[in-house]
Short mmCIF file of C-alpha atoms in Angstrom, two decimals:
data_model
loop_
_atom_site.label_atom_id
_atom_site.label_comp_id
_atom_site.label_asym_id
_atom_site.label_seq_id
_atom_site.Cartn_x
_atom_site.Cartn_y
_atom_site.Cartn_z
CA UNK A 1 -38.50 -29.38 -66.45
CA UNK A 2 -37.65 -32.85 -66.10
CA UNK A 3 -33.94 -35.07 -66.50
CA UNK A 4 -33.26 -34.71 -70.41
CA UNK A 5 -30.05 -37.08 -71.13
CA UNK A 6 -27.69 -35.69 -72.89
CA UNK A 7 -26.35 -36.90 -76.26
CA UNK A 8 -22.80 -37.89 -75.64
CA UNK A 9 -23.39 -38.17 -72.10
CA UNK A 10 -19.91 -39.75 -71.68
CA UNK A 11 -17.53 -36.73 -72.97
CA UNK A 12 -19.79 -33.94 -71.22
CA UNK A 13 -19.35 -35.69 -67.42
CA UNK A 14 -15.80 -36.71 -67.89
CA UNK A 15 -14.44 -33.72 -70.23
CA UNK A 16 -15.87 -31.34 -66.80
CA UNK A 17 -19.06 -30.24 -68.18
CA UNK A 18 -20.75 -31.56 -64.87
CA UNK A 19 -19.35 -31.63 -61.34
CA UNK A 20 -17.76 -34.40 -60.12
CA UNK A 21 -15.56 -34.38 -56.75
CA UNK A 22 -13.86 -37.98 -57.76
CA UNK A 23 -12.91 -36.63 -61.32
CA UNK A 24 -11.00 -33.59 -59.57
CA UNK A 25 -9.50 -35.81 -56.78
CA UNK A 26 -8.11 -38.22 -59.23
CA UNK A 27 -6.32 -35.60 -61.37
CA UNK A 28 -4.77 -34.26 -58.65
CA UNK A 29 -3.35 -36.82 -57.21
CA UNK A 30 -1.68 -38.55 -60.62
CA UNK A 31 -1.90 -35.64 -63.20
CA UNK A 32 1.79 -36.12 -65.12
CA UNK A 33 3.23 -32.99 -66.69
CA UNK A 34 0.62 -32.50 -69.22
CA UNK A 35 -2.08 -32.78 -67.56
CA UNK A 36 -3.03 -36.11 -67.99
CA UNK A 37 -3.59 -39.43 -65.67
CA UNK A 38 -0.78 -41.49 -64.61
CA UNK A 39 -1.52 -44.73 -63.96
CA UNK A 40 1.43 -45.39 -61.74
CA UNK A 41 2.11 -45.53 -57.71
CA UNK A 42 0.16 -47.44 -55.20
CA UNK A 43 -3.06 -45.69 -55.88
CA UNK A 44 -3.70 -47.93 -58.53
CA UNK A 45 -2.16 -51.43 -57.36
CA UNK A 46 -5.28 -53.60 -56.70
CA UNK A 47 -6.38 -54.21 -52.89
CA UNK A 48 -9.36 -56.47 -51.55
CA UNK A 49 -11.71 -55.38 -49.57
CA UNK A 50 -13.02 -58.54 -47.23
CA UNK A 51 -13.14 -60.95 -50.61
CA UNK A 52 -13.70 -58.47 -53.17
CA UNK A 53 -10.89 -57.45 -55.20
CA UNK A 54 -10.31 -53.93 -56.20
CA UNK A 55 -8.26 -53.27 -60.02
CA UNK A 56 -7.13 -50.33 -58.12
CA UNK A 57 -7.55 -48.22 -54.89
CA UNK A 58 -9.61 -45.53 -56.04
CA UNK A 59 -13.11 -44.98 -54.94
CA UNK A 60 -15.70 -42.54 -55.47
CA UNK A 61 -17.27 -41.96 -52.21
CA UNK A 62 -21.39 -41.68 -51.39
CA UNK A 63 -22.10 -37.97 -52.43
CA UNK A 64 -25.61 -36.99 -52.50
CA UNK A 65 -27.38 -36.21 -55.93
CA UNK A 66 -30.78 -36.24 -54.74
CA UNK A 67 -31.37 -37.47 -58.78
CA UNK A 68 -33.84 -40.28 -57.00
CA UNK A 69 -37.51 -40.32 -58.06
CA UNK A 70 -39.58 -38.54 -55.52
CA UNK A 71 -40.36 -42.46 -54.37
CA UNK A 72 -36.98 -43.40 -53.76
CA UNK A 73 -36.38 -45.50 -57.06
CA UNK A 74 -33.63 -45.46 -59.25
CA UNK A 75 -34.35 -43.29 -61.95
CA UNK A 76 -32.03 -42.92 -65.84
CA UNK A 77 -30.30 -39.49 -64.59
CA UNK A 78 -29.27 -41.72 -61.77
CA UNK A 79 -28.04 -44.46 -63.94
CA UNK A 80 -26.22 -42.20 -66.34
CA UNK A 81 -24.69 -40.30 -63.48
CA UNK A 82 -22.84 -43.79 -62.08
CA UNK A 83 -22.50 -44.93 -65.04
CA UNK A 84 -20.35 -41.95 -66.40
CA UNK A 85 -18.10 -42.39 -63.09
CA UNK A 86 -17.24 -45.92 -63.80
CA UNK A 87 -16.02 -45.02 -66.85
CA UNK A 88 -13.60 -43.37 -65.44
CA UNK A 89 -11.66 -45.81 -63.92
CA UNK A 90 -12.10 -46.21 -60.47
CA UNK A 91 -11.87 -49.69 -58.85
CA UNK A 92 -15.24 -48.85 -56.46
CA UNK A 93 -18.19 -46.61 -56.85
CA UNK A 94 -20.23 -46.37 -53.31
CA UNK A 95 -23.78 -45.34 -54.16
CA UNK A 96 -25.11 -42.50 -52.24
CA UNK A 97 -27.32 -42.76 -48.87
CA UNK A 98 -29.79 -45.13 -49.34
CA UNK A 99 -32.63 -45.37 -46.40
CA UNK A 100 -33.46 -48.62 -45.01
CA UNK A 101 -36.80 -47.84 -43.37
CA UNK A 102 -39.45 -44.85 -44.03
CA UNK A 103 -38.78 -43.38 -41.23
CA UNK A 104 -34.86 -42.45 -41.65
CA UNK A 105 -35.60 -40.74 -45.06
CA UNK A 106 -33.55 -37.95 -44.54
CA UNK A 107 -34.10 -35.67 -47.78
CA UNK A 108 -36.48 -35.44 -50.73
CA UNK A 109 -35.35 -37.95 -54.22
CA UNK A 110 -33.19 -39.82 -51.28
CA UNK A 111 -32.80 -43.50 -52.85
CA UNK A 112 -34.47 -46.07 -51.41
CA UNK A 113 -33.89 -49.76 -50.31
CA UNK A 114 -36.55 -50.63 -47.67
CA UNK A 115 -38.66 -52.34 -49.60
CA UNK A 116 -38.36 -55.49 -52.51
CA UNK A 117 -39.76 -53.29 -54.94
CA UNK A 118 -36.39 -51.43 -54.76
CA UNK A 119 -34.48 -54.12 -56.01
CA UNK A 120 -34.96 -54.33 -59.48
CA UNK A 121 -34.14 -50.96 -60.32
CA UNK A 122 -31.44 -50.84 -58.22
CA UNK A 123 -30.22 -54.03 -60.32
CA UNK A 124 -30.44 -52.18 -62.99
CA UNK A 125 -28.00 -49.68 -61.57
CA UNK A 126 -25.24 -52.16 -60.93
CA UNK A 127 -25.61 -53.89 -63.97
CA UNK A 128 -24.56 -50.35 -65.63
CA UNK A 129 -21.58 -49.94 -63.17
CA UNK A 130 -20.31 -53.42 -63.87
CA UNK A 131 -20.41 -53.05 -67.19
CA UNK A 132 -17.84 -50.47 -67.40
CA UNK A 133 -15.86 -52.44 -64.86
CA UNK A 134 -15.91 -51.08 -61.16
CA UNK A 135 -17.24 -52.66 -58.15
CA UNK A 136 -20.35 -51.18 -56.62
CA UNK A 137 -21.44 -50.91 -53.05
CA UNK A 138 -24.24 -49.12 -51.51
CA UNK A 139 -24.33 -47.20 -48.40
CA UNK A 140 -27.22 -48.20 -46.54
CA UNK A 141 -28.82 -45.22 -43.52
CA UNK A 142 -31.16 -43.85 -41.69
CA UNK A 143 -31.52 -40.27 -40.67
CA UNK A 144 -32.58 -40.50 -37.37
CA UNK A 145 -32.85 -36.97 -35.91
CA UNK A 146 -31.84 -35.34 -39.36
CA UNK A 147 -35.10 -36.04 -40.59
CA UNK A 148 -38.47 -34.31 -40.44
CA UNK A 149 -42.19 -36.07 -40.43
CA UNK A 150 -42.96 -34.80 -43.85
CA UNK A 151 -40.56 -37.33 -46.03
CA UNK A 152 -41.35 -40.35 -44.15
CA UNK A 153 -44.69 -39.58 -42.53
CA UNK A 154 -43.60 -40.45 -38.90
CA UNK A 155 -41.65 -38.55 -36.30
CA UNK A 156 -38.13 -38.55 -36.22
CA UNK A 157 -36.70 -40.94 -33.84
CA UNK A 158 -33.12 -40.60 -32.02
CA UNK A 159 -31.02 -42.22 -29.11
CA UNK A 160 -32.17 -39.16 -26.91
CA UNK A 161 -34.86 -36.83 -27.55
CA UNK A 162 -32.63 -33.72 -28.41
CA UNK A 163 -33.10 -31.61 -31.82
CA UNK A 164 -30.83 -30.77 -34.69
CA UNK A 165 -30.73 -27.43 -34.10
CA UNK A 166 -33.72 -25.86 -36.72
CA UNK A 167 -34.69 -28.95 -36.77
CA UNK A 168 -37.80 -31.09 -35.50
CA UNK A 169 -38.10 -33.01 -31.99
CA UNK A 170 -37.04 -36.53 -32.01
CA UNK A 171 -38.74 -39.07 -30.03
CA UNK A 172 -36.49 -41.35 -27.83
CA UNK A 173 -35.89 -44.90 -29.23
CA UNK A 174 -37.04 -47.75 -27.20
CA UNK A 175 -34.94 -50.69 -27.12
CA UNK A 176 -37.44 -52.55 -28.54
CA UNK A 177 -37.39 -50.17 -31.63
CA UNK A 178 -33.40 -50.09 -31.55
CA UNK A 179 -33.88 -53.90 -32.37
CA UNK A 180 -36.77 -53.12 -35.46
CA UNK A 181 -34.05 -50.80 -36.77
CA UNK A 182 -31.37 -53.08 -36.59
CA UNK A 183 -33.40 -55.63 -38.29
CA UNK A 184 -34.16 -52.52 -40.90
CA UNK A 185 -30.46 -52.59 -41.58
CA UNK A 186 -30.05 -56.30 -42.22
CA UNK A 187 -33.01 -56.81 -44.69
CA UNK A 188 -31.51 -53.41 -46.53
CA UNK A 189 -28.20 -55.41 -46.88
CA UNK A 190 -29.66 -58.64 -48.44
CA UNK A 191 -31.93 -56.18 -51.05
CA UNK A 192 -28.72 -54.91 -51.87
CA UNK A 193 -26.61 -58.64 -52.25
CA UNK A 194 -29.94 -60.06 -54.20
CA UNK A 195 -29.78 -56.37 -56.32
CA UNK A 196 -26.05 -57.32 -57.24
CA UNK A 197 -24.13 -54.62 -55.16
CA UNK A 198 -20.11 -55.77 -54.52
CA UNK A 199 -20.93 -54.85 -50.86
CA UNK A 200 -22.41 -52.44 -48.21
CA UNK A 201 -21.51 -49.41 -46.64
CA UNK A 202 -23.13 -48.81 -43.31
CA UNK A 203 -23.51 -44.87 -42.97
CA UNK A 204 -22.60 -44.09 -39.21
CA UNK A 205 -21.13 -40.89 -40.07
CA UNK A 206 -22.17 -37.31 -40.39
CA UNK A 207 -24.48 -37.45 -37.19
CA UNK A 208 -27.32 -39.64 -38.73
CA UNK A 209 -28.88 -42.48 -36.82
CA UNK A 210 -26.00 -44.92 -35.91
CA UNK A 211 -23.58 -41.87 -35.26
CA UNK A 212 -26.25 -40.26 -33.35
CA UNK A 213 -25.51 -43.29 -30.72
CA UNK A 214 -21.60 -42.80 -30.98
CA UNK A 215 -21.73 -38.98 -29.79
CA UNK A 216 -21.73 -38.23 -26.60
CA UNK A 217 -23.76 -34.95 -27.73
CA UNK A 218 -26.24 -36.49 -29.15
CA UNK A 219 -26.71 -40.33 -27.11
CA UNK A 220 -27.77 -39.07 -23.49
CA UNK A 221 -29.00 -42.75 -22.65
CA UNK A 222 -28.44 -44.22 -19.31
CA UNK A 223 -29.60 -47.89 -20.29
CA UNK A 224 -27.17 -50.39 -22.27
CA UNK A 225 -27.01 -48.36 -25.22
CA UNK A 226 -25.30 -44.72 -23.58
CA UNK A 227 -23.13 -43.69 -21.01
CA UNK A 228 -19.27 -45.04 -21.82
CA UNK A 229 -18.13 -45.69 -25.79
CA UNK A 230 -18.20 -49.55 -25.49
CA UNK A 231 -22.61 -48.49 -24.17
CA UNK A 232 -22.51 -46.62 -26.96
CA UNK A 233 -21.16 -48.54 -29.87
CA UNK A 234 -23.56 -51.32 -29.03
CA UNK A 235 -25.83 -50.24 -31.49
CA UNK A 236 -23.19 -49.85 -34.34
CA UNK A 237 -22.00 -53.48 -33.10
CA UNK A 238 -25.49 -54.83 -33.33
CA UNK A 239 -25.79 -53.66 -37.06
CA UNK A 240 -22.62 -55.08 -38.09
CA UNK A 241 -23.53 -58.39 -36.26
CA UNK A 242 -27.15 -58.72 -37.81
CA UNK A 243 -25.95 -57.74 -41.42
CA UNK A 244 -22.83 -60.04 -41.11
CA UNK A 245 -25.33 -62.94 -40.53
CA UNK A 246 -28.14 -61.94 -43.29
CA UNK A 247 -25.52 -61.65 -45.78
CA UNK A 248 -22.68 -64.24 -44.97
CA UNK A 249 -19.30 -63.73 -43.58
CA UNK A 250 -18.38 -64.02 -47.79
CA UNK A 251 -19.85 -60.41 -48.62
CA UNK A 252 -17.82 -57.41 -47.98
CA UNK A 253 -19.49 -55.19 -45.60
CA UNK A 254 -17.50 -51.94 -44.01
CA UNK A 255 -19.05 -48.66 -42.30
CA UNK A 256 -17.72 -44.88 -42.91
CA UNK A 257 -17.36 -43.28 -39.47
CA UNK A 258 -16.43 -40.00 -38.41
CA UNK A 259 -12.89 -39.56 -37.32
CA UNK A 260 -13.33 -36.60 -35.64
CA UNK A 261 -17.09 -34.68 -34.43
CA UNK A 262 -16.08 -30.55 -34.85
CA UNK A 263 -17.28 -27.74 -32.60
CA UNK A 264 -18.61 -29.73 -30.05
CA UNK A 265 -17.37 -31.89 -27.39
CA UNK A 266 -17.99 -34.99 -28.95
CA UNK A 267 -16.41 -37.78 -30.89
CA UNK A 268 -12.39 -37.33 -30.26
CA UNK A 269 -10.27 -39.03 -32.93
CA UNK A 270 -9.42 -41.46 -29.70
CA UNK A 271 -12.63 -42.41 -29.74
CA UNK A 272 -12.73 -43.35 -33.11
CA UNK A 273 -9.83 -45.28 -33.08
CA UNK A 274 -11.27 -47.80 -30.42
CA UNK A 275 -14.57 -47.78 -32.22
CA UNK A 276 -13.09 -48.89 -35.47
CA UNK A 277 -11.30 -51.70 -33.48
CA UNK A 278 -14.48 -52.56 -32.00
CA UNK A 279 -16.22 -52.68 -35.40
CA UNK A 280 -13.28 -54.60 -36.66
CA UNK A 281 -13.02 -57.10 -34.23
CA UNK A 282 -16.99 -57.26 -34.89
CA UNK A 283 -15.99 -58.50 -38.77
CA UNK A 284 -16.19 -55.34 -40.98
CA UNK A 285 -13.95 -55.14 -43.96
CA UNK A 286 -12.98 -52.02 -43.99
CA UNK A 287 -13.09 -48.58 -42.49
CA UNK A 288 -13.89 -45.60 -44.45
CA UNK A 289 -13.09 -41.92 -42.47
CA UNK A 290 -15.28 -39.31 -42.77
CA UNK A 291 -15.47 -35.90 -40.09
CA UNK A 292 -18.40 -33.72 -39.04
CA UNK A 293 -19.60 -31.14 -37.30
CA UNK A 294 -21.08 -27.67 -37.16
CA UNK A 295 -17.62 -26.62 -37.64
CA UNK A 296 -15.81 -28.75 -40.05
CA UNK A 297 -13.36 -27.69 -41.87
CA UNK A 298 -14.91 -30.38 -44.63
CA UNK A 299 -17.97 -28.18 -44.74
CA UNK A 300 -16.62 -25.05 -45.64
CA UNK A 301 -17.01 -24.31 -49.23
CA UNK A 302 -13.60 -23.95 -50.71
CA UNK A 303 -12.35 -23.44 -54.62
CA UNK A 304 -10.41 -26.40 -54.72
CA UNK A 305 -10.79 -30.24 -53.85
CA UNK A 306 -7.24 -29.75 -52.01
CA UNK A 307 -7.48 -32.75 -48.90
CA UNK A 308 -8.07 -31.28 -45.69
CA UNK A 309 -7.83 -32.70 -42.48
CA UNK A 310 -9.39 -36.13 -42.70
CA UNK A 311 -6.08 -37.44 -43.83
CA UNK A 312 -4.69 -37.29 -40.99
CA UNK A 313 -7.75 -38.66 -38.74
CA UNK A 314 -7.72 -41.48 -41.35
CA UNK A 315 -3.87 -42.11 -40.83
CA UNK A 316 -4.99 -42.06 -37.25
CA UNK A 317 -7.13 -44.67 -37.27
CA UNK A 318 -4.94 -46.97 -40.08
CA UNK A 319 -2.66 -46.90 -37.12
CA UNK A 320 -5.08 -49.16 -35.05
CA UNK A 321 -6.36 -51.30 -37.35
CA UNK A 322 -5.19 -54.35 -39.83
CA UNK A 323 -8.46 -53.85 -42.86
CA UNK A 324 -8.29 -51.47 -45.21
CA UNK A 325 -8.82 -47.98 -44.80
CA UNK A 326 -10.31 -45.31 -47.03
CA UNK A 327 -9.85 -41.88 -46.57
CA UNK A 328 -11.59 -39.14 -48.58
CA UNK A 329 -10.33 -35.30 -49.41
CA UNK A 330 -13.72 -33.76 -48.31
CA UNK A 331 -16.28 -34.76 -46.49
#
């Protein structure tokens, strides 16, 4: 049975009909006595981000709907479903994970922006966030290892040629393909300036491609891009460095990193903290904190959106830095 829209769409997402993390997190950090949002404290004084100017400091963070057409276009249930969240008042909606090449499609109805033909729809999108006055950016990703042949039609690729565990065998990236995928990255970010998107969001969190290369678990390389964090940033570095030239220093681009890698030993919230000055000093705008790991606290399913333990990782890394940070409840 396909997407049937329903007819007040606005009053059935907002009043709770439908889930929504950002509607939860937002009434429980301002509800007043009866219930209701307070517009008052520092969560809703405007901030910039690079040269984009927040009305507040609210954001709904990428969460996956899979509510893509099997193609990766934007589709009306995907429209209505940003749509409805601008309306409720947050200064920037992030669209979800958004591949930049075929062969980092990490799930089926994942959106799509590796190709022209994405932009109009995805136009289309923003024009229906703007309209009910929030920014928009788009996280732009590839899978990497998380990944299998089936979506894309070609083998998952990888820093080193170790598995997800249940999942398929990655082939080793040569440097030569480190440099198409970088160049993957950059095109994705001017589809999404030409589409109308407020900025990017590079995704090198939650053990995809470009956080596959910060791990130590996962990055085994003994060449220039493994071995000590500075080897392994490169890669993360090199993104930020060809997108900050396709788009302009003028458009506000920012990555969401893990602060922490659970239940294994990898990415230590030291770690993070000198990667996010790294990527700083490399021109992002802002830092967005994420955690992840087979044993996350942020992927245990829990009744409540109470904030768990990125706080803290994200106060960690605010410590280091002078751009913005954004830290999240959940994962």
């Amino acid at each position: 049975m396909g997407y049937r829209r329903p007819a007040d769409l606005e009053n059935w997402v907002l009043n709770g009909q439908h889930h929504s993390c950002l509607q939860n997190r937002i009434i429980s950090l301002s509800s007043g006595q009866g219930g209701e949002v307070t517009m008052s404290g520092k969560l809703w004084e405007p901030i910039r981000i690079g040269r984009m100017e927040l009305k507040n400091r609210v954001v709904m963070p990428p969460m996956v709907t899979r509510y893509a057409a099997d193609d990766g276009f934007v589709t009306e249930r995907i429209r209505d479903y940003y749509g409805a969240r601008a309306r409720g008042g947050a200064g920037l909606i992030i669209v979800e994970a958004t591949y930049v090449h075929r062969q980092g499609w990490a799930f089926p109805n994942q959106l799509g922006i590796s190709d022209d033909k994405f932009v109009t729809g995805m136009s289309e999108l923003v024009d229906v966030v703007h309209k009910r006055g929030a920014k928009i950016g788009i996280q732009i990703h590839h899978g990497g290892r998380q990944t299998k042949e089936a979506l894309g039609g070609l083998q998952p690729v990888a820093p080193s040629p170790l598995p997800m565990a249940g999942g398929e065998m990655p082939r080793e990236m040569t440097v030569e393909e480190i440099a198409e995928t970088v160049a993957y990255f950059a095109e994705a970010a001017i589809r999404a300036q030409k589409a109308g998107f407020d900025g990017v969001e590079l995704h090198a969190a939650h053990g995809y491609l470009i956080d596959q290369f910060l791990s130590p678990t996962s990055n085994k390389r003994d060449d220039e891009y493994g071995g000590d964090l500075h080897r392994r940033a490169r890669f993360l570095l090199e993104v930020i460095a060809a997108v900050k030239e396709a788009v302009g220093d003028d458009y506000p681009v920012w990555c969401r990193m893990d602060g922490k890698e659970y239940g294994v030993e990898g990415i230590t919230l030291e770690d993070a903290r000198q990667t996010a000055r790294l990527a700083e000093d490399a021109g992002l705008a802002a830092i967005h904190v994420s955690a992840w790991g087979p044993e996350s606290p942020t992927n245990r399913t829990t009744p409540t959106f109470t904030p768990v333990v990125i706080e803290d990782l994200a106060e960690g890394i605010k410590k280091v830095v002078s751009i913005p940070v954004i830290a999240v409840g959940n994962r």
